[in-house]
Short mmCIF file of C-alpha atoms in Angstrom, two decimals:
data_model
loop_
_atom_site.label_atom_id
_atom_site.label_comp_id
_atom_site.label_asym_id
_atom_site.label_seq_id
_atom_site.Cartn_x
_atom_site.Cartn_y
_atom_site.Cartn_z
CA MET A 1 170.38 206.01 48.16
CA THR A 2 169.89 202.27 47.86
CA ASP A 3 167.15 200.14 46.32
CA CYS A 4 165.37 199.93 49.66
CA GLN A 5 161.65 199.68 49.01
CA CYS A 6 160.18 200.16 52.46
CA ASN A 7 158.69 203.55 53.18
CA GLU A 8 158.76 203.14 56.94
CA PRO A 9 160.24 200.95 59.68
CA GLY A 10 158.62 197.65 60.54
CA TRP A 11 158.34 194.34 58.76
CA CYS A 12 160.44 194.19 55.59
CA GLU A 13 158.98 191.75 53.12
CA ARG A 14 162.02 191.90 50.87
CA HIS A 15 164.54 191.11 53.60
CA GLN A 16 162.19 189.08 55.80
CA CYS A 17 162.99 190.79 59.06
CA GLN A 18 161.79 193.56 61.31
CA LYS A 19 163.64 196.85 60.94
CA HIS A 20 163.46 199.55 63.55
CA ALA A 21 163.90 203.20 62.58
CA ARG A 22 167.71 203.23 62.50
CA TRP A 23 167.96 199.99 60.54
CA HIS A 24 165.38 201.31 58.10
CA GLU A 25 167.42 204.49 57.69
CA LEU A 26 170.61 202.48 57.11
CA CYS A 27 168.81 200.26 54.60
CA LYS A 28 167.80 203.34 52.64
CA THR A 29 171.06 205.26 52.88
CA ASN A 30 173.99 202.88 53.36
CA GLN A 31 174.84 200.50 50.56
CA ALA A 32 176.95 198.22 52.77
CA TYR A 33 174.03 197.55 55.10
CA PHE A 34 171.60 197.16 52.22
CA ASP A 35 173.91 194.67 50.52
CA ALA A 36 174.21 192.70 53.76
CA TRP A 37 170.44 192.47 54.00
CA GLU A 38 170.33 191.43 50.36
CA ARG A 39 172.80 188.63 51.11
CA GLY A 40 170.75 187.54 54.09
CA THR A 41 173.46 188.53 56.55
CA GLY A 42 172.11 191.90 57.65
CA PRO A 43 171.18 192.92 61.18
CA GLY A 44 168.28 190.93 62.53
CA GLN A 45 168.19 188.38 59.75
CA GLY A 46 169.89 185.65 61.76
CA ASP A 47 167.64 186.21 64.75
CA PRO A 48 164.63 183.85 64.87
CA LEU A 49 162.92 186.27 67.23
CA ASN A 50 163.00 188.92 64.57
CA ARG A 51 161.31 186.88 61.88
CA LYS A 52 157.73 187.02 60.77
CA SER A 53 156.71 184.65 63.48
CA LYS A 54 153.79 182.33 62.93
CA THR A 55 153.76 182.01 59.19
CA SER A 56 157.46 181.49 58.77
CA LEU A 57 158.10 179.23 61.73
CA LYS A 58 154.77 177.52 62.27
CA ALA A 59 154.87 178.48 65.92
CA CYS A 60 152.36 180.33 68.06
CA GLY A 61 153.19 184.02 67.83
CA PRO A 62 152.29 186.86 70.21
CA GLY A 63 148.78 187.26 68.79
CA CYS A 64 148.20 183.56 69.06
CA HIS A 65 149.41 183.52 72.66
CA LEU A 66 147.34 186.57 73.59
CA SER A 67 144.26 184.83 72.19
CA ARG A 68 145.03 181.79 74.31
CA LEU A 69 145.47 183.94 77.42
CA LEU A 70 142.18 185.75 76.84
CA ALA A 71 140.45 182.46 76.21
CA LYS A 72 141.28 181.42 79.74
CA PHE A 73 139.06 184.31 80.88
CA TRP A 74 136.34 183.18 78.48
CA ILE A 75 137.07 186.06 76.16
CA ARG A 76 136.98 184.61 72.69
CA ASP A 77 136.43 185.71 69.13
CA ARG A 78 132.85 186.57 68.25
CA ALA A 79 130.88 188.18 65.44
CA GLY A 80 131.80 191.83 64.94
CA CYS A 81 135.12 191.41 66.72
CA ASN A 82 138.38 191.80 64.84
CA CYS A 83 140.08 189.51 67.31
CA LYS A 84 141.41 186.99 64.81
CA GLU A 85 142.57 189.64 62.40
CA HIS A 86 144.39 191.42 65.20
CA ALA A 87 145.98 188.17 66.38
CA VAL A 88 147.22 187.42 62.87
CA LEU A 89 148.51 190.95 62.57
CA MET A 90 150.41 190.58 65.85
CA ASP A 91 151.86 187.29 64.70
CA ASN A 92 153.04 188.95 61.55
CA TRP A 93 154.56 191.79 63.49
CA GLY A 94 156.48 189.43 65.73
CA PRO A 95 157.51 189.97 69.36
CA ALA A 96 159.66 193.06 68.94
CA GLU A 97 157.15 195.09 66.97
CA CYS A 98 154.32 194.03 69.27
CA LEU A 99 156.21 195.62 72.13
CA ASP A 100 156.76 198.72 70.03
CA ARG A 101 153.04 198.84 69.28
CA MET A 102 151.95 198.04 72.81
CA ASP A 103 149.70 201.10 73.02
CA GLU A 104 147.90 200.16 69.83
CA ILE A 105 147.27 196.60 71.01
CA VAL A 106 146.06 197.74 74.41
CA GLU A 107 143.70 200.16 72.70
CA TRP A 108 142.18 197.29 70.71
CA MET A 109 141.66 195.40 73.95
CA GLU A 110 140.10 198.40 75.65
CA ASN A 111 137.69 199.01 72.78
CA GLU A 112 136.63 195.39 72.73
CA ALA A 113 136.15 195.41 76.51
CA LYS A 114 133.85 198.43 76.17
CA GLU A 115 131.88 196.67 73.41
CA ARG A 116 131.40 193.69 75.68
CA GLY A 117 130.73 195.73 78.80
CA LEU A 118 133.69 194.17 80.57
CA PRO A 119 135.86 195.92 83.14
CA PHE A 120 139.19 197.01 81.73
CA ILE A 121 142.44 197.50 83.65
CA GLN A 122 145.16 198.90 81.44
CA ARG A 123 148.04 197.58 83.54
CA ALA A 124 146.56 194.07 83.40
CA ALA A 125 146.14 194.34 79.65
CA ARG A 126 149.76 195.42 79.22
CA ALA A 127 150.90 192.57 81.42
CA MET A 128 148.96 190.10 79.26
CA VAL A 129 150.57 191.41 76.10
CA LYS A 130 154.00 191.13 77.68
CA ILE A 131 153.30 187.58 78.80
CA ALA A 132 152.10 186.73 75.30
CA VAL A 133 155.25 188.24 73.79
CA TRP A 134 157.44 186.41 76.28
CA ARG A 135 155.76 183.08 75.54
CA ALA A 136 156.01 183.71 71.80
CA ARG A 137 159.70 184.49 72.08
CA LYS A 138 160.29 181.33 74.05
CA GLU A 139 158.37 179.22 71.58
CA LEU A 140 159.99 180.81 68.55
CA ALA A 141 163.41 180.23 70.03
CA HIS A 142 162.52 176.62 70.64
CA VAL A 143 161.25 176.17 67.09
CA ALA A 144 164.37 177.82 65.69
CA ALA A 145 166.61 175.54 67.73
CA MET B 1 223.39 202.04 66.80
CA GLY B 2 222.09 203.46 63.56
CA SER B 3 218.98 201.79 62.25
CA ILE B 4 216.96 198.72 62.87
CA TYR B 5 214.50 196.80 60.83
CA VAL B 6 212.59 193.86 62.15
CA LYS B 7 210.63 191.14 60.49
CA SER B 8 209.66 187.87 62.00
CA GLY B 9 212.01 188.16 64.87
CA GLU B 10 215.19 188.98 62.99
CA ILE B 11 217.11 192.11 63.97
CA GLN B 12 219.89 193.61 61.90
CA PHE B 13 222.19 196.47 62.79
CA TRP B 14 223.07 198.70 59.91
CA GLY B 15 225.69 200.91 61.49
CA SER B 16 226.68 202.84 64.55
CA PRO B 17 228.57 206.01 65.40
CA THR B 18 231.74 203.96 65.74
CA ASN B 19 231.05 201.77 62.76
CA PRO B 20 229.04 203.80 60.28
CA THR B 21 228.82 201.37 57.43
CA PRO B 22 226.14 198.70 57.30
CA VAL B 23 227.68 195.86 59.22
CA GLY B 24 224.91 193.37 58.57
CA ILE B 25 225.07 191.76 61.97
CA ALA B 26 222.01 189.61 62.38
CA PHE B 27 220.73 187.45 65.14
CA SER B 28 217.49 185.72 65.78
CA VAL B 29 215.18 186.63 68.62
CA ASP B 30 212.51 184.06 68.01
CA CYS B 31 209.37 185.93 68.86
CA CYS B 32 207.11 184.36 66.25
CA PRO B 33 204.22 184.53 65.73
CA CYS B 34 204.49 188.27 66.41
CA GLY B 35 206.23 189.27 63.20
CA CYS B 36 205.34 192.95 63.26
CA TRP B 37 207.53 194.75 60.76
CA PHE B 38 208.92 198.22 61.26
CA TYR B 39 211.95 200.18 60.14
CA TYR B 40 213.49 202.66 62.54
CA ASP B 41 216.44 204.93 61.87
CA THR B 42 218.01 207.20 64.50
CA PHE B 43 220.64 208.35 61.97
CA ASN B 44 223.23 207.87 64.69
CA ILE B 45 226.05 207.15 62.32
CA ALA B 46 229.07 209.14 61.21
CA ASP B 47 228.58 211.95 58.72
CA THR B 48 227.94 210.68 55.23
CA THR B 49 226.49 211.88 51.94
CA THR B 50 224.73 208.59 51.38
CA PRO B 51 222.28 207.64 54.12
CA PRO B 52 221.80 203.87 54.07
CA ASN B 53 218.36 202.54 53.18
CA PHE B 54 217.29 205.81 51.62
CA TYR B 55 216.94 206.89 48.01
CA GLU B 56 217.65 210.53 47.40
CA VAL B 57 215.54 212.32 44.82
CA SER B 58 217.57 214.82 42.80
CA PRO B 59 218.18 217.73 42.85
CA SER B 60 218.10 217.59 46.63
CA ASP B 61 221.18 216.87 48.72
CA TRP B 62 220.60 214.67 51.75
CA GLY B 63 223.19 213.45 54.19
CA ILE B 64 223.95 212.54 57.76
CA SER B 65 225.38 215.28 59.93
CA GLY B 66 225.63 215.35 63.71
CA PHE B 67 223.62 212.10 63.97
CA ASN B 68 220.72 213.71 62.09
CA LEU B 69 219.40 213.45 58.57
CA VAL B 70 219.92 216.85 56.92
CA GLU B 71 219.25 218.68 53.66
CA ASP B 72 221.03 220.59 52.04
CA TYR B 73 224.05 218.62 53.26
CA SER B 74 226.72 220.23 51.10
CA THR B 75 226.01 223.87 52.02
CA GLY B 76 224.89 223.22 55.57
CA THR B 77 223.13 226.57 55.58
CA ASP B 78 220.17 226.36 53.24
CA GLY B 79 217.73 223.89 51.71
CA THR B 80 216.58 222.69 48.31
CA ALA B 81 213.06 223.47 47.17
CA ASN B 82 210.73 220.46 47.18
CA ALA B 83 213.41 218.09 48.43
CA GLN B 84 212.40 214.45 48.76
CA ILE B 85 213.99 211.32 50.19
CA ILE B 86 212.46 207.87 49.96
CA CYS B 87 213.02 205.01 52.35
CA THR B 88 213.99 201.93 50.36
CA GLN B 89 212.92 199.61 53.15
CA GLU B 90 209.74 198.10 51.79
CA GLN B 91 206.88 197.19 54.06
CA PRO B 92 205.89 193.53 53.62
CA SER B 93 203.06 192.85 51.24
CA ASP B 94 200.77 191.82 54.08
CA HIS B 95 198.38 194.69 54.59
CA ALA B 96 199.91 196.86 51.90
CA GLY B 97 198.06 200.14 51.94
CA GLU B 98 198.18 200.25 55.73
CA GLN B 99 201.12 202.16 57.10
CA GLN B 100 202.29 204.44 59.87
CA LEU B 101 205.10 206.97 59.46
CA TYR B 102 206.80 209.21 61.98
CA VAL B 103 209.71 211.62 61.83
CA GLU B 104 211.04 214.51 63.89
CA VAL B 105 211.98 217.94 62.50
CA ILE B 106 213.42 221.20 63.80
CA PRO B 107 210.95 223.78 62.44
CA GLU B 108 211.30 227.45 61.63
CA ASP B 109 208.61 229.99 60.74
CA GLY B 110 206.98 229.27 57.41
CA ASP B 111 208.41 225.78 57.02
CA ILE B 112 206.61 223.11 55.05
CA TYR B 113 207.27 219.41 55.59
CA TYR B 114 205.85 216.41 53.76
CA LEU B 115 205.16 212.81 54.67
CA TRP B 116 204.28 210.34 51.93
CA LEU B 117 202.82 206.97 52.86
CA CYS B 118 202.13 203.81 50.90
CA ASN B 119 203.98 204.93 47.78
CA THR B 120 204.14 202.36 45.03
CA SER B 121 207.72 203.18 44.03
CA SER B 122 211.06 203.24 45.82
CA THR B 123 212.33 205.96 43.51
CA SER B 124 209.47 208.47 43.53
CA VAL B 125 206.62 209.56 45.76
CA THR B 126 203.94 208.38 43.36
CA GLY B 127 200.89 206.36 44.30
CA GLY B 128 200.86 207.36 47.93
CA VAL B 129 199.13 209.74 50.29
CA GLU B 130 200.67 213.16 50.81
CA VAL B 131 200.46 214.76 54.25
CA ILE B 132 201.52 218.40 54.53
CA PHE B 133 202.72 219.97 57.77
CA GLU B 134 203.02 223.74 57.51
CA CYS B 135 204.60 225.54 60.45
CA THR B 136 203.24 229.10 60.49
CA THR B 137 204.93 230.09 63.75
CA ALA B 138 207.65 227.84 65.10
CA PRO B 139 207.27 225.68 66.97
CA SER B 140 203.72 226.24 68.24
CA GLN B 141 201.43 226.90 65.27
CA TRP B 142 200.89 224.42 62.46
CA THR B 143 198.40 223.55 59.77
CA VAL B 144 198.16 219.87 58.89
CA THR B 145 196.59 218.98 55.55
CA ILE B 146 195.53 215.81 53.74
CA GLY B 147 193.76 216.42 50.44
CA GLY B 148 191.06 218.99 51.12
CA ASP B 149 190.99 218.43 54.88
CA SER B 150 193.07 220.38 57.34
CA VAL B 151 193.39 221.13 61.02
CA ASN B 152 195.24 223.85 62.90
CA TYR B 153 197.52 223.41 65.87
CA THR B 154 198.20 226.35 68.17
CA GLY B 155 199.97 224.84 71.14
CA VAL B 156 202.84 222.68 69.92
CA THR B 157 205.98 222.66 72.03
CA ALA B 158 209.32 221.37 70.82
CA ASN B 159 211.24 218.82 72.84
CA GLY B 160 214.48 219.61 74.64
CA LEU B 161 216.50 219.30 71.46
CA GLY B 162 214.16 221.55 69.47
CA PHE B 163 212.46 218.72 67.57
CA VAL B 164 208.76 218.36 66.82
CA GLY B 165 207.38 214.90 66.03
CA LEU B 166 205.17 214.56 62.94
CA GLY B 167 203.11 211.43 62.37
CA ALA B 168 200.53 209.99 60.01
CA CYS B 169 198.87 206.69 59.21
CA VAL B 170 196.67 205.45 56.40
CA ASP B 171 194.27 202.60 55.70
CA ALA B 172 193.46 201.84 52.06
CA ASP B 173 190.48 199.56 52.75
CA SER B 174 188.58 202.26 54.61
CA ASP B 175 189.98 205.22 52.63
CA MET B 176 190.99 206.92 55.85
CA ALA B 177 194.07 208.78 57.01
CA LYS B 178 195.14 210.40 60.26
CA ALA B 179 197.89 212.93 60.91
CA TRP B 180 199.08 214.44 64.15
CA ILE B 181 201.80 216.32 65.96
CA ILE B 182 203.15 214.57 68.99
CA GLN B 183 203.87 217.47 71.33
CA SER B 184 200.33 218.78 71.56
CA ALA B 185 197.09 217.86 73.29
CA GLU B 186 195.12 219.31 70.38
CA GLU B 187 192.96 217.29 68.07
CA GLY B 188 194.70 215.79 65.09
CA LEU B 189 193.42 215.41 61.53
CA TRP B 190 191.17 212.49 60.64
CA SER B 191 190.47 212.49 56.93
CA GLU B 192 187.87 210.18 55.40
CA GLY B 193 187.35 209.52 51.73
CA VAL B 194 191.07 209.64 51.02
CA THR B 195 192.34 207.68 48.05
CA VAL B 196 195.05 205.48 49.54
CA GLY B 197 197.19 203.39 47.25
CA SER B 198 198.35 199.88 47.94
CA GLY B 199 202.03 200.76 48.00
CA ARG B 200 204.58 199.81 50.62
CA PHE B 201 207.16 202.62 50.50
CA SER B 202 207.40 205.74 52.61
CA ALA B 203 209.10 209.09 52.10
CA ILE B 204 209.60 212.53 53.61
CA GLY B 205 210.41 215.94 52.21
CA HIS B 206 210.40 219.67 52.72
CA ASN B 207 210.14 222.94 50.83
CA ASN B 208 212.31 225.15 53.00
CA VAL B 209 215.11 226.90 51.13
CA SER B 210 216.28 229.38 53.75
CA HIS B 211 217.92 227.05 56.26
CA LEU B 212 219.42 223.63 56.75
CA ASN B 213 216.62 221.11 57.27
CA VAL B 214 217.17 218.69 60.12
CA PHE B 215 215.31 215.41 60.60
CA ASP B 216 215.66 212.60 63.13
CA ASN B 217 214.14 209.31 64.29
CA TYR B 218 212.49 208.06 61.12
CA ARG B 219 210.08 205.24 61.81
CA VAL B 220 207.81 203.42 59.39
CA ALA B 221 205.68 200.45 60.41
CA GLU B 222 202.92 198.16 59.30
CA LEU B 223 199.72 198.42 61.31
CA ARG B 224 198.91 194.71 61.51
CA ASP B 225 200.85 191.51 61.00
CA THR B 226 200.10 188.62 58.66
CA ALA B 227 197.63 187.10 61.08
CA GLY B 228 195.84 190.39 61.51
CA ASN B 229 197.19 191.00 64.99
CA THR B 230 197.57 194.64 65.95
CA CYS B 231 201.18 195.85 65.69
CA ASP B 232 201.05 199.59 66.15
CA ASP B 233 197.66 200.43 64.74
CA CYS B 234 196.31 203.94 64.88
CA PHE B 235 192.86 202.86 63.73
CA CYS B 236 190.48 201.04 65.99
CA ARG B 237 189.13 197.99 64.19
CA CYS B 238 186.25 195.57 64.28
CA LEU B 239 187.54 192.28 62.85
CA GLY B 240 190.09 194.18 60.78
CA ILE B 241 187.75 196.89 59.53
CA ALA B 242 188.85 200.38 60.52
CA MET B 243 186.22 202.40 62.35
CA PRO B 244 185.26 205.93 61.26
CA LYS B 245 185.52 209.06 63.35
CA GLU B 246 181.79 209.24 63.93
CA LEU B 247 179.35 206.47 64.80
CA THR B 248 175.64 206.44 65.55
CA LEU B 249 174.19 205.24 68.83
CA THR B 250 170.52 204.24 68.95
CA VAL B 251 168.30 203.09 71.81
CA VAL B 252 166.28 200.08 70.67
CA ASP B 253 163.92 197.45 72.06
CA ALA B 254 162.94 199.73 74.91
CA THR B 255 160.12 198.25 76.94
CA GLY B 256 158.10 198.96 80.08
CA ARG B 257 159.71 201.52 82.29
CA ALA B 258 162.20 202.38 79.53
CA SER B 259 159.72 202.44 76.66
CA CYS B 260 159.86 206.21 76.13
CA ALA B 261 163.62 205.97 75.40
CA GLY B 262 163.14 203.81 72.30
CA GLY B 263 164.42 205.41 69.13
CA TYR B 264 166.61 208.03 70.78
CA THR B 265 169.82 208.44 68.84
CA CYS B 266 173.02 210.45 69.02
CA THR B 267 176.35 210.75 67.27
CA LEU B 268 179.35 209.17 68.94
CA THR B 269 182.43 211.23 68.17
CA TRP B 270 186.04 210.10 68.51
CA GLU B 271 187.86 211.73 71.39
CA TRP B 272 191.46 212.71 70.70
CA ASN B 273 193.84 212.50 73.62
CA ALA B 274 191.21 211.04 75.95
CA GLY B 275 193.87 208.77 77.38
CA THR B 276 192.12 205.80 75.84
CA SER B 277 190.63 205.00 72.46
CA ARG B 278 186.99 205.95 72.64
CA TRP B 279 183.96 207.66 71.13
CA LYS B 280 181.60 209.80 73.16
CA GLY B 281 178.02 211.00 72.70
CA ASN B 282 174.93 211.97 74.65
CA TYR B 283 171.19 212.47 74.49
CA THR B 284 168.43 213.51 76.86
CA VAL B 285 165.26 211.47 77.00
CA VAL B 286 162.40 213.92 77.35
CA ASN B 287 158.93 212.71 78.22
CA GLY B 288 156.58 215.48 79.22
CA ALA B 289 157.87 217.09 82.37
CA TYR B 290 160.43 214.36 82.93
CA SER B 291 163.84 213.97 81.39
CA GLN B 292 167.06 212.11 81.91
CA PHE B 293 170.54 212.77 80.52
CA PHE B 294 172.63 209.90 79.19
CA GLU B 295 176.26 210.26 78.12
CA TRP B 296 177.84 207.14 76.63
CA CYS B 297 181.46 206.18 76.02
CA LEU B 298 182.30 203.47 73.51
CA THR B 299 185.78 202.23 74.29
CA CYS B 300 188.04 200.34 71.91
CA GLU B 301 190.77 198.09 73.22
CA SER B 302 193.06 197.42 70.28
CA ALA B 303 194.06 193.93 71.32
CA GLY B 304 192.13 190.75 70.70
CA ASP B 305 190.19 191.57 67.58
CA ASN B 306 190.77 188.33 65.73
CA ASP B 307 187.96 185.99 66.67
CA PRO B 308 185.32 185.88 63.92
CA SER B 309 182.96 184.08 66.27
CA ASN B 310 183.01 187.02 68.63
CA PRO B 311 182.70 190.23 66.57
CA GLY B 312 183.29 193.45 68.39
CA GLN B 313 184.88 191.76 71.37
CA ASN B 314 187.38 194.60 71.69
CA PHE B 315 184.64 197.17 72.27
CA SER B 316 182.80 198.03 75.45
CA LEU B 317 180.14 200.56 76.35
CA SER B 318 179.65 202.44 79.58
CA LEU B 319 178.16 205.66 80.86
CA CYS B 320 180.76 208.45 80.83
CA SER B 321 179.13 210.22 83.72
CA SER B 322 176.80 209.41 86.54
CA THR B 323 173.08 209.31 85.95
CA GLY B 324 169.96 207.97 87.57
CA CYS B 325 168.19 204.97 86.08
CA ALA B 326 171.17 202.65 86.57
CA SER B 327 170.71 201.47 90.12
CA VAL B 328 169.77 197.93 89.10
CA TRP B 329 172.69 197.51 86.72
CA PRO B 330 175.40 195.12 87.92
CA ASP B 331 177.80 197.90 88.91
CA GLY B 332 175.41 200.82 88.80
CA TYR B 333 176.36 203.61 86.41
CA LEU B 334 179.91 202.23 86.35
CA THR B 335 178.72 199.06 84.62
CA VAL B 336 180.72 198.17 81.51
CA TRP B 337 178.68 196.45 78.82
CA GLU B 338 180.22 193.96 76.40
CA PRO B 339 178.74 193.44 72.92
CA THR B 340 176.07 190.76 72.70
CA SER B 341 176.28 187.82 70.32
CA ALA B 342 174.01 189.70 67.91
CA SER B 343 176.89 192.03 67.08
CA THR B 344 178.51 192.10 63.67
CA CYS B 345 181.46 193.97 62.19
CA ASN B 346 180.48 194.00 58.52
CA PRO B 347 178.15 195.77 58.41
CA LEU B 348 178.86 197.31 61.76
CA LEU B 349 176.31 196.59 64.46
CA LEU B 350 177.50 196.56 68.05
CA ARG B 351 174.60 195.66 70.32
CA PHE B 352 174.78 196.10 74.08
CA GLY B 353 172.30 195.22 76.79
CA PRO B 354 169.74 194.63 78.05
CA MET B 355 169.98 197.60 80.38
CA PRO B 356 167.32 196.93 83.00
CA MET B 357 165.31 199.61 84.76
CA SER B 358 163.31 199.43 87.94
CA ILE B 359 160.69 201.45 89.79
CA THR B 360 162.91 201.03 92.84
CA ASP B 361 165.35 203.54 91.36
CA LEU B 362 163.96 206.70 92.87
CA THR B 363 166.57 208.88 91.14
CA CYS B 364 165.24 207.95 87.70
CA SER B 365 162.78 210.29 86.08
CA MET B 366 163.07 209.14 82.51
CA CYS B 367 159.64 207.91 81.43
CA TYR B 368 157.69 208.24 84.65
CA PRO B 369 157.83 210.20 87.89
CA PRO B 370 160.08 208.37 90.36
CA GLY B 371 158.20 205.58 92.09
CA SER B 372 155.32 205.37 89.62
CA GLY B 373 154.59 203.82 86.25
CA ASP B 374 155.71 200.44 84.95
CA ALA B 375 157.62 198.53 87.59
CA THR B 376 160.31 197.20 85.28
CA GLY B 377 161.65 197.67 81.80
CA GLU B 378 164.76 197.43 79.73
CA PHE B 379 166.47 198.80 76.66
CA TYR B 380 169.34 197.95 74.35
CA ILE B 381 171.96 200.16 72.75
CA GLU B 382 173.06 199.66 69.15
CA VAL B 383 176.09 201.29 67.56
CA THR B 384 176.14 201.50 63.78
CA LEU B 385 177.79 203.57 61.10
#
């Protein structure tokens, strides 16, 4: 076993990258992989799309882009809504994890739509998240370049 | 012609049936930058008690008889217990600890033969890896052993002259060794966690006292040249790093129509005698009432593994068998995927994709019933240790 500190896959604060389940397993069990992440040369660490997006790159992340998209339909943050918190959380997750957590994000949107008495179409919501992720990826790549 | 050794394009003849003594004829065949070193001895020289380029370990009695290397030479009818003979031809220091050795024997029931690789001395078999070939029933049944690992052969056939070819190779950096018998389609021995020294000498031996022991066609070679180019490597490598027998395949970044496949994983296992160097593994994506079988082949082409800017370039991934869900791939299920630029060799991460998926593929029932669900999606495949 290595000195890996993460209990589950996702954002790794120590190595500043997203780790899916297999990478997390390798980080915990394989010293060569763990050492590579410690050196900053591990899987995903050279990929700007795998970084903690907004805070580290000062670019608009997936949460930020989803907020912008919703704003075009006059759906904005309001009292009692966790919209901003969710957007920040999505930005911290980054594009890859947002796609992994698509169901969770869509559920937030559905709950908020019910609160506001708005019609909700799941396929449309998923499409918006994908567009937001795509735009975030594009912007992050541009910032990294 | 008796024996040949080659280094950097120079060939020397060390004897022939008509001229048994080392004649030292040398001529240049300028093939640089190849420079792959090997030593090969057919023992096709006149009978002698002193085989050239070999060091005999007492009390054994090695010699050349009938164009073969034999022990016990003087009696011609029996052998010496634990006889050893060491090749004095030293592998170049480049890639010491990486070596391949091959020799042919005429086995009898109960025989035991030894190969020693990467020894540190030209006068003893110390510091190297010992490979044991025990012939339980000649010539078909053998047990091959390295350390605590062993494998059984049941279908070995001798060649027309009664010889069976025994081979082994080692890699010190990865602590791995392989051993095999040529005349069989059965799986050889792949031993991991072997302590391999950094020596450059090779040796053979036997422990058969009841008959004359006959050997032929001794060949020892380095696996890679100075520049890291493949010479006669028996390990598949990623930028010089030998790959293990088992790898792990994982489906990652699965989105949309492929989202249910994310996280699926399987073991890729090396296939012996597949006709090409490859690992194979499979998994079935199950999602409620729907499922889809995927069987993947990771192929290793030994050549062209020297470009640090393109790690894993000698690997490719493809489906081993037909499946749905591949209709929108460039060549359908026959598509061969090259590693993406995100791939690395140390630590190993070979990333392939994206593999797109489409609702138009009506034979695909992976995450949704055919014709329904997300219209598009994609996934990637990652291969790691």
